[in-house]
mmCIF file of C-alpha atoms and ligand atoms in Angstrom:
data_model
loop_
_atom_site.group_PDB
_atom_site.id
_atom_site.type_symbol
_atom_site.label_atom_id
_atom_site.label_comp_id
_atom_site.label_asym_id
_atom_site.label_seq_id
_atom_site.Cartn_x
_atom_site.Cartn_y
_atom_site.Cartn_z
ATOM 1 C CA UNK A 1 -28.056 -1.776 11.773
ATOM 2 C CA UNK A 2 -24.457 -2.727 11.912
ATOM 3 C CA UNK A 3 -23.380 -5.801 11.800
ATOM 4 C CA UNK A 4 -20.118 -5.077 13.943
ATOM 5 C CA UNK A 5 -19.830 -7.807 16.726
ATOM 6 C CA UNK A 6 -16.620 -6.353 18.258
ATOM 7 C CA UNK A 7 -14.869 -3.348 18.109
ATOM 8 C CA UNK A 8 -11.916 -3.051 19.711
ATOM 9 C CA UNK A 9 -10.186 0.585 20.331
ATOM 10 C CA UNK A 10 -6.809 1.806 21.878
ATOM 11 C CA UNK A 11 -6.591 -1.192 23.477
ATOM 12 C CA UNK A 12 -3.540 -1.365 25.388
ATOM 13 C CA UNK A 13 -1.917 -4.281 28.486
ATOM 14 C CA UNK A 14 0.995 -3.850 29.913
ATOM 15 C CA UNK A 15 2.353 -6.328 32.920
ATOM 16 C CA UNK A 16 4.427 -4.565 35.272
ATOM 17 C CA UNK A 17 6.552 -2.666 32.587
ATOM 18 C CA UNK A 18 5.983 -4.575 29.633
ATOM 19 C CA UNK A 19 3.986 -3.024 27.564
ATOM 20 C CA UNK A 20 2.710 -6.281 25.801
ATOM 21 C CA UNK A 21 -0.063 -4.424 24.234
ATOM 22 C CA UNK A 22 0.237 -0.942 22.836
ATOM 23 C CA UNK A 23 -2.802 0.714 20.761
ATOM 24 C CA UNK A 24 -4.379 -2.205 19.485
ATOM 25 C CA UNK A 25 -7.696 -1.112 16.937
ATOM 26 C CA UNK A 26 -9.693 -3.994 14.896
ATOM 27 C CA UNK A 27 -13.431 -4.318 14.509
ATOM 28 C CA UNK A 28 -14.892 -7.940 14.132
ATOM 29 C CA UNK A 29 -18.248 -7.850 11.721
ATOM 30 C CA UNK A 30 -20.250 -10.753 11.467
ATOM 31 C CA UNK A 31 -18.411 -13.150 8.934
ATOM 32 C CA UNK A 32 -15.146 -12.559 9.397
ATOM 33 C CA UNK A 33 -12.518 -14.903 9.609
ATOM 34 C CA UNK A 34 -9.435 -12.841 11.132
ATOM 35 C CA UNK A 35 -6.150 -14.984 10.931
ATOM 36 C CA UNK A 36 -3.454 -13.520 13.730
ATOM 37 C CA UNK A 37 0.036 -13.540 12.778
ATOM 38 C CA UNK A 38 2.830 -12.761 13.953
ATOM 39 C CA UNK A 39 6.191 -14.217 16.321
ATOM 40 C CA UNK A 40 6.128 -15.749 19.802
ATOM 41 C CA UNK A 41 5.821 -13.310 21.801
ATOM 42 C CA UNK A 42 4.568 -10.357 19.926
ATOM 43 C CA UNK A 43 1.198 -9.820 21.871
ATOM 44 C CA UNK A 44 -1.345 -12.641 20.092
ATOM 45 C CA UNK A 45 -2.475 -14.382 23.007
ATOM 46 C CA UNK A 46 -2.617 -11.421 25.336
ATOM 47 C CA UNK A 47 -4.979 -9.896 22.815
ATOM 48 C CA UNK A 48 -7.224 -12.569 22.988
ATOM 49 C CA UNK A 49 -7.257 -13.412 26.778
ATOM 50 C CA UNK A 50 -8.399 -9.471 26.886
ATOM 51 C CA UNK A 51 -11.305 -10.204 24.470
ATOM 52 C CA UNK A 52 -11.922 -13.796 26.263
ATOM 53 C CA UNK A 53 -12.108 -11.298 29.592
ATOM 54 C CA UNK A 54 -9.157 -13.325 30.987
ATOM 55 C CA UNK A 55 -7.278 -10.995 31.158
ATOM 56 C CA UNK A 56 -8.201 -6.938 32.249
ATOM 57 C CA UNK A 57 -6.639 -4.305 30.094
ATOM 58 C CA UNK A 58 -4.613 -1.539 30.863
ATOM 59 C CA UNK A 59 -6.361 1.047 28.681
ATOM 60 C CA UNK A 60 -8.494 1.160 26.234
ATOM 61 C CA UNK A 61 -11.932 -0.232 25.159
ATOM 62 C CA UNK A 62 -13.724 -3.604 24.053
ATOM 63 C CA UNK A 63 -16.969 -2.885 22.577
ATOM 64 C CA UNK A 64 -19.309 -6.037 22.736
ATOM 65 C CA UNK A 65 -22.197 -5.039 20.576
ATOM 66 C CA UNK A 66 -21.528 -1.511 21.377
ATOM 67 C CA UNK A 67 -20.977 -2.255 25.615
ATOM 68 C CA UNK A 68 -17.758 -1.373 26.759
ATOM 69 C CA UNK A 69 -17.369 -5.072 28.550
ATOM 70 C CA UNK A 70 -13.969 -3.351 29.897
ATOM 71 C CA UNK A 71 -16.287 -0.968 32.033
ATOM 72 C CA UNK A 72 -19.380 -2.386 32.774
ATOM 73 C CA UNK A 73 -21.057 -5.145 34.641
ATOM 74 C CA UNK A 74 -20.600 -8.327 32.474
ATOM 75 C CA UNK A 75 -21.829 -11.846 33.003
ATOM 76 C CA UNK A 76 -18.961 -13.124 32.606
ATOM 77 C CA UNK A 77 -19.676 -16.971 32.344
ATOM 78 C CA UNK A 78 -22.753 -15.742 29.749
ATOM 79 C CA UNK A 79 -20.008 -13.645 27.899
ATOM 80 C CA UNK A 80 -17.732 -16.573 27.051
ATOM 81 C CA UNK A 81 -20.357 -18.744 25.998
ATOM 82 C CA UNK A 82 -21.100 -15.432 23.130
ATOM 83 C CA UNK A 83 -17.322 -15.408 22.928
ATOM 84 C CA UNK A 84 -15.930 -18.303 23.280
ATOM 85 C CA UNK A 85 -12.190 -19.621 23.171
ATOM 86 C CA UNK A 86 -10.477 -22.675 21.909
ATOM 87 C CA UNK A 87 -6.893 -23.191 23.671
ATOM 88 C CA UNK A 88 -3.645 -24.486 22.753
ATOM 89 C CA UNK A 89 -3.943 -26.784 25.440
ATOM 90 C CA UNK A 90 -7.580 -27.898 24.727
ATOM 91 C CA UNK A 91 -8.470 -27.108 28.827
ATOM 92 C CA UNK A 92 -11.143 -30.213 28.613
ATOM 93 C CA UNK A 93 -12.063 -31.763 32.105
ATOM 94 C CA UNK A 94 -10.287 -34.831 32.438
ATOM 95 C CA UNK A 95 -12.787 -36.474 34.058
ATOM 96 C CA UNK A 96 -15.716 -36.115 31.890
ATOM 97 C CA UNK A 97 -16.462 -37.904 29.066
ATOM 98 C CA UNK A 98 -16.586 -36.195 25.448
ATOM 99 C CA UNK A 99 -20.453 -35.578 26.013
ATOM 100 C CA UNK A 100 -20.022 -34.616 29.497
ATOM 101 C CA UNK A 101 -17.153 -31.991 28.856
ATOM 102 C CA UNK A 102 -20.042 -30.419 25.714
ATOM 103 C CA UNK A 103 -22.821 -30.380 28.147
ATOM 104 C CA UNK A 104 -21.357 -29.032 31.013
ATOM 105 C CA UNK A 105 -21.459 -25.277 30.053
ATOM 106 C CA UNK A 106 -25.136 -25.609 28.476
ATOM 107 C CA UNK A 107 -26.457 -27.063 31.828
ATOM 108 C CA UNK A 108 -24.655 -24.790 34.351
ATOM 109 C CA UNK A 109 -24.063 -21.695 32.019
ATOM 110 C CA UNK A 110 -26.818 -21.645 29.832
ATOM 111 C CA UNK A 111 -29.301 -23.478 32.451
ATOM 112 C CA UNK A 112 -30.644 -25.614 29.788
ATOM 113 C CA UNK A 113 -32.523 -28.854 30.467
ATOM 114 C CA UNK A 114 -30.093 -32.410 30.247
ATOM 115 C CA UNK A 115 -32.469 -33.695 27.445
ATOM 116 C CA UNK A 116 -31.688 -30.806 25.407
ATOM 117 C CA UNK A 117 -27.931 -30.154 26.264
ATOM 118 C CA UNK A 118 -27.283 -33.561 25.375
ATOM 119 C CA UNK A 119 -28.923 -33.623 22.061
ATOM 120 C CA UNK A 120 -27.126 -30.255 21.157
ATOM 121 C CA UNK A 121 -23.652 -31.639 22.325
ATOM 122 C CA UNK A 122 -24.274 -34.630 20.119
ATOM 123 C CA UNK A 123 -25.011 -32.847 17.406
ATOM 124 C CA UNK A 124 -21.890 -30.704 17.483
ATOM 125 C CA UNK A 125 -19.840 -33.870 18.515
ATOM 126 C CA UNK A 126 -21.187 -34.992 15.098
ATOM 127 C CA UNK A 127 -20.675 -31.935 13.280
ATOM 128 C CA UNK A 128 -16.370 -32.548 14.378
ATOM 129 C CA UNK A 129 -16.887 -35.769 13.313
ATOM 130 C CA UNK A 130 -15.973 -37.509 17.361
ATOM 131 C CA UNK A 131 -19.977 -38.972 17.336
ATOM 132 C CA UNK A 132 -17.990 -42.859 17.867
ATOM 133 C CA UNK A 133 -16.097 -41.249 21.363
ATOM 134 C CA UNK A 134 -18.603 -39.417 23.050
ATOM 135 C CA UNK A 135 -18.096 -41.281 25.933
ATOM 136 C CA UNK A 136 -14.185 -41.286 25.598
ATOM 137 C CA UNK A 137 -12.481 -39.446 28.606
ATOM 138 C CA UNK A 138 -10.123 -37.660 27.384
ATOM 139 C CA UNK A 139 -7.042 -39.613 28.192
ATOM 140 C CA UNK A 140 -8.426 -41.914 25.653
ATOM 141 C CA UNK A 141 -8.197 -39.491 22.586
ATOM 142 C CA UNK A 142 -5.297 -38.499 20.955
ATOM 143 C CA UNK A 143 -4.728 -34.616 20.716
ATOM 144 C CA UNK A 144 -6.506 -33.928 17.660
ATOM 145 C CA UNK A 145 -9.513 -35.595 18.924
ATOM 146 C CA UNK A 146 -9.190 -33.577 21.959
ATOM 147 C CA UNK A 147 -9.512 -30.292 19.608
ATOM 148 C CA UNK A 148 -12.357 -31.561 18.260
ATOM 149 C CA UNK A 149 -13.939 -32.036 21.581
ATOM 150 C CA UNK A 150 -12.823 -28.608 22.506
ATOM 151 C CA UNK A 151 -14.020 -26.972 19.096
ATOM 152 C CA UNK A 152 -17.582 -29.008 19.537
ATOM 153 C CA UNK A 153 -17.936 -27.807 23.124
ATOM 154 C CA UNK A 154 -17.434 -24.149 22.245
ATOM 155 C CA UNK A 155 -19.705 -24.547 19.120
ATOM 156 C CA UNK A 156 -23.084 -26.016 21.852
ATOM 157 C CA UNK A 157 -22.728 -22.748 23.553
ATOM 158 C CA UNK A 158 -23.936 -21.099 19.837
ATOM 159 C CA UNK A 159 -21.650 -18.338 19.998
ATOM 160 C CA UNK A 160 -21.208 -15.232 17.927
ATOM 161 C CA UNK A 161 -17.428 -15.300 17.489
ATOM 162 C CA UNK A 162 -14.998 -17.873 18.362
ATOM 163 C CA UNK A 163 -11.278 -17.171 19.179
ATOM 164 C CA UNK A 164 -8.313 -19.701 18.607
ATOM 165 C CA UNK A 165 -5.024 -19.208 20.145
ATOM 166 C CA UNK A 166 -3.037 -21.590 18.460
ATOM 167 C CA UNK A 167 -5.684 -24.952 18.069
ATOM 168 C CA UNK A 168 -3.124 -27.029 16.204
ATOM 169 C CA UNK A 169 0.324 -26.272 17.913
ATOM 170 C CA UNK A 170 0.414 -29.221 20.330
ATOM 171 C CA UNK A 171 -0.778 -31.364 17.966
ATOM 172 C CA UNK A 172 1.386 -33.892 16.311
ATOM 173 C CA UNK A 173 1.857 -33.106 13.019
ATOM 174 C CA UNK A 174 -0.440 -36.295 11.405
ATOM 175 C CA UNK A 175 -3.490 -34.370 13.662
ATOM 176 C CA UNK A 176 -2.951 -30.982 12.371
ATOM 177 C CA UNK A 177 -5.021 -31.670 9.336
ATOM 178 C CA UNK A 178 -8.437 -33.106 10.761
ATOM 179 C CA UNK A 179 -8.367 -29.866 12.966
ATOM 180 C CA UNK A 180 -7.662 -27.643 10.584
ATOM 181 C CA UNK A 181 -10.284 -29.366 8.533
ATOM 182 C CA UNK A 182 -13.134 -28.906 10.634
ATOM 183 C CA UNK A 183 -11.955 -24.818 11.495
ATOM 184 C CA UNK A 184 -12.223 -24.592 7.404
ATOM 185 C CA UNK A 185 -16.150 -25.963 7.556
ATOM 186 C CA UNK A 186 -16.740 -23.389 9.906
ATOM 187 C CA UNK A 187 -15.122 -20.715 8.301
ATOM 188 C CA UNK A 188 -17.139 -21.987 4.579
ATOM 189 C CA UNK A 189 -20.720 -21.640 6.380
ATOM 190 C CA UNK A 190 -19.599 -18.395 8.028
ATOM 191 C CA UNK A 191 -18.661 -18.883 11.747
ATOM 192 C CA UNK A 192 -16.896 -15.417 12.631
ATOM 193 C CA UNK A 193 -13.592 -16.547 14.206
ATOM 194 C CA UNK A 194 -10.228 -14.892 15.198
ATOM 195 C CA UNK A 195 -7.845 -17.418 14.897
ATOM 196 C CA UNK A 196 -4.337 -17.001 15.938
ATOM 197 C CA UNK A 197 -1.938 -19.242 14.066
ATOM 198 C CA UNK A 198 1.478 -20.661 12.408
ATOM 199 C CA UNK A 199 -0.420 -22.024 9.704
ATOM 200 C CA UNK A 200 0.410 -19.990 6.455
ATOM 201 C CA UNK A 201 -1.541 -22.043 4.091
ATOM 202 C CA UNK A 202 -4.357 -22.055 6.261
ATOM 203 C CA UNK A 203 -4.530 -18.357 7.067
ATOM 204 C CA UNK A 204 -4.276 -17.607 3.684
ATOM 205 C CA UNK A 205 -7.035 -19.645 1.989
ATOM 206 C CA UNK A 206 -9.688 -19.514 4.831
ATOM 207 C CA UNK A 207 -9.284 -15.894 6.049
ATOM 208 C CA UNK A 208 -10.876 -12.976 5.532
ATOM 209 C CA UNK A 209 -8.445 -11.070 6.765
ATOM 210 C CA UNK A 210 -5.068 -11.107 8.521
ATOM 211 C CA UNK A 211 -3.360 -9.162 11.080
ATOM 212 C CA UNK A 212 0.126 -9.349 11.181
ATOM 213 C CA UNK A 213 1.263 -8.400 15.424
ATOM 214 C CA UNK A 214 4.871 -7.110 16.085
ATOM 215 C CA UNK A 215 5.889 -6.154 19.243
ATOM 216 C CA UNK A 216 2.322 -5.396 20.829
ATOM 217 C CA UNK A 217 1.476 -3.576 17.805
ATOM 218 C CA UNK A 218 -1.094 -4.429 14.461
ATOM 219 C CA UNK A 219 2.145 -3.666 12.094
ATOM 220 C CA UNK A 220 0.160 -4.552 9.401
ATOM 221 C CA UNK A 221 -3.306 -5.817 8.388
ATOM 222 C CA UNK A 222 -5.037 -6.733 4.727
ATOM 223 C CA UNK A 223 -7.076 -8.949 2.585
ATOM 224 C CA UNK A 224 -4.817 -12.586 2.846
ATOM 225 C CA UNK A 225 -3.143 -12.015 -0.825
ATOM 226 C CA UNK A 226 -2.397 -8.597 -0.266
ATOM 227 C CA UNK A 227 -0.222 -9.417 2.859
ATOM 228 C CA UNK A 228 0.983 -12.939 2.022
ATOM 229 C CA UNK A 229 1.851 -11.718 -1.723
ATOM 230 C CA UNK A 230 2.600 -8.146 -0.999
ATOM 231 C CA UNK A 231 3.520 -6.930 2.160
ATOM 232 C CA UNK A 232 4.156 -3.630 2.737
ATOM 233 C CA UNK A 233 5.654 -3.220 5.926
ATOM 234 C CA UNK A 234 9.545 -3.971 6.569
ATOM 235 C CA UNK A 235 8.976 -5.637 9.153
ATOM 236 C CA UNK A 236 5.924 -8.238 7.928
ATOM 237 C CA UNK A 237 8.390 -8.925 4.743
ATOM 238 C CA UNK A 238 11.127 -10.420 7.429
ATOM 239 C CA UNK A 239 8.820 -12.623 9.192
ATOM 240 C CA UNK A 240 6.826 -13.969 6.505
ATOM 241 C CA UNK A 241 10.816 -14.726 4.837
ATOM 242 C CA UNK A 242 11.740 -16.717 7.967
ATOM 243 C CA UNK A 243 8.659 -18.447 7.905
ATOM 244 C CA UNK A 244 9.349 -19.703 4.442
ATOM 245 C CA UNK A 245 12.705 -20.541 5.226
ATOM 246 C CA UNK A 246 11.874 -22.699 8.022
HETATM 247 P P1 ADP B 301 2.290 -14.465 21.853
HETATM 248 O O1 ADP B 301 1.005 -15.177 22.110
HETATM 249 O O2 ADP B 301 2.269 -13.609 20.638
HETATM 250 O O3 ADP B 301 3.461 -15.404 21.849
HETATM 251 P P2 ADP B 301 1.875 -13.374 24.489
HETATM 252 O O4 ADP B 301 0.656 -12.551 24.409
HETATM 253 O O5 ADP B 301 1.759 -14.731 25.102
HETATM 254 O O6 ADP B 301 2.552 -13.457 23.055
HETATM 255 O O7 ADP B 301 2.991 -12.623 25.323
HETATM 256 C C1 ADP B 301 3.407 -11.327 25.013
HETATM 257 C C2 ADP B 301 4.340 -10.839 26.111
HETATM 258 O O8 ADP B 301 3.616 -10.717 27.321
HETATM 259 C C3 ADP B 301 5.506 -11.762 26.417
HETATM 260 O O9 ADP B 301 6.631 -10.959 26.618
HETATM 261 C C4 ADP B 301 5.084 -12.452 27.666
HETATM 262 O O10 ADP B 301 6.203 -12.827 28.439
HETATM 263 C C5 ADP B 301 4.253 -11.396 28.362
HETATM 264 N N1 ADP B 301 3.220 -11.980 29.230
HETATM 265 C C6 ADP B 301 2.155 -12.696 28.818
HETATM 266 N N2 ADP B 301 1.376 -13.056 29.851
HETATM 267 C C7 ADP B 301 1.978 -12.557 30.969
HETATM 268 C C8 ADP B 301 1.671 -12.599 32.359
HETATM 269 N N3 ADP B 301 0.574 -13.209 32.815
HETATM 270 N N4 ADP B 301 2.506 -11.976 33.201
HETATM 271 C C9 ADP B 301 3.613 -11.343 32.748
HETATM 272 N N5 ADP B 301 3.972 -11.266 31.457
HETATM 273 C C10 ADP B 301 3.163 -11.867 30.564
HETATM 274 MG MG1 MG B 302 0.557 -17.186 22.271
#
């Protein structure tokens, strides 16, 4: 038995005729914690919207556990909750409480009883360290707490790989740390995570491996010392430079 979760092949998205996404190949095993690099607008969030089924690609093939979810009939609420996403933006309902925003998927998705759904999402609201504002709305948190809530919601849904496009880049940048804090327990008792993200330091102590994206393209992919101390490709040399430049 393999222990591949995803495996993702020729995977290609263009809009109109933008080819956003050309050729894309990367297998996820169980474990893994895959930083994303690369600049704004290079393909990062496209590639996970396709693997979050937000978005449908032009070509290619997303292999969940061996089934193409590209071609056949998916669940698609059931999906997410196997694959779920953190956003930028955090995407919590405004007006539901902490608790209320982590139950919400267990009860309607996952059909499990209140009782239960509400001891999970306390436990996870624990686990990101918001237990004292689970009955905050959100407009009461600041946007670090928000993560949390958002990283503690995706985590009662017990999924097999969660994706983050950018958790800490609306954050101010006192919050990035207790976010990036709790993504680095995760990683340490072996959540397998893609996580897409300006964080250098981060990427390179937590991951177990980074993919450098350039122009809708993996330009160039390795173990996080290999590509952060010696990159190979032209082009992952120039971006890491400007990036240490400021
Ligand atoms: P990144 O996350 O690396 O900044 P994106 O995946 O967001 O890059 O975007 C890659 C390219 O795809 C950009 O040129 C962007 O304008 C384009 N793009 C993304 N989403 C859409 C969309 N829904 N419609 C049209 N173009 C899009
Ligand atoms: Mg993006």
């Amino acid at each position: 038995m393999s222990d591949t979760i995803l495996e993702i092949r020729h995977l290609s998205k263009s809009f109109g005729a933008n080819a956003v996404l050309r050729d894309i190949d990367f297998s996820v095993n169980k474990g893994d914690v895959i930083c994303v690099i690369g600049a704004s607008g290079s393909g990062k969030s496209t590639l996970l919207r396709c693997i979050n089924m937000l978005e449908t690609p032009s070509g290619g093939e997303i292999l969940f556990h061996g089934k193409d979810i590209t071609k056949e009939r998916v669940n698609v609420p059931a999906y997410r909750a196997k694959v779920g996403m953190v956003f930028q933006s955090f995407n919590l309902f405004a007006n539901m409480t902490a608790l209320q925003n982590c139950m919400i998927g267990m009860t309607k998705v996952q059909k499990k009883d209140r009782k239960t759904a509400e001891k999970t999402a306390r436990y996870y609201l624990d686990k990101v360290g918001m237990s004292p504002y689970i009955h905050a709305k959100p407009r009461q948190l600041s946007g670090g707490q928000k993560q949390r809530v958002a990283i503690a919601r995706a985590l009662a849904m017990e999924p097999e790989v969660l994706l983050f496009d950018e958790p800490t880049s609306a954050l101010d940048p006192q919050m990035v740390g207790e976010v990036l804090s709790v993504m680095r327990n995760l990683a340490q008792e072996g959540l397998t995570m893609i996580i897409v993200t300006h964080e250098m330091a981060f990427a390179r102590d937590v991951s177990s491996r980074v993919v450098f994206m350039h122009n809708g393209v993996i330009c160039e992919e390795g173990p996080p010392q290999e590509l952060f101390m010696n990159p190979k490709k032209q082009e992952t040399k120039e971006f890491l430079a400007r990036f240490l430049n400021g």
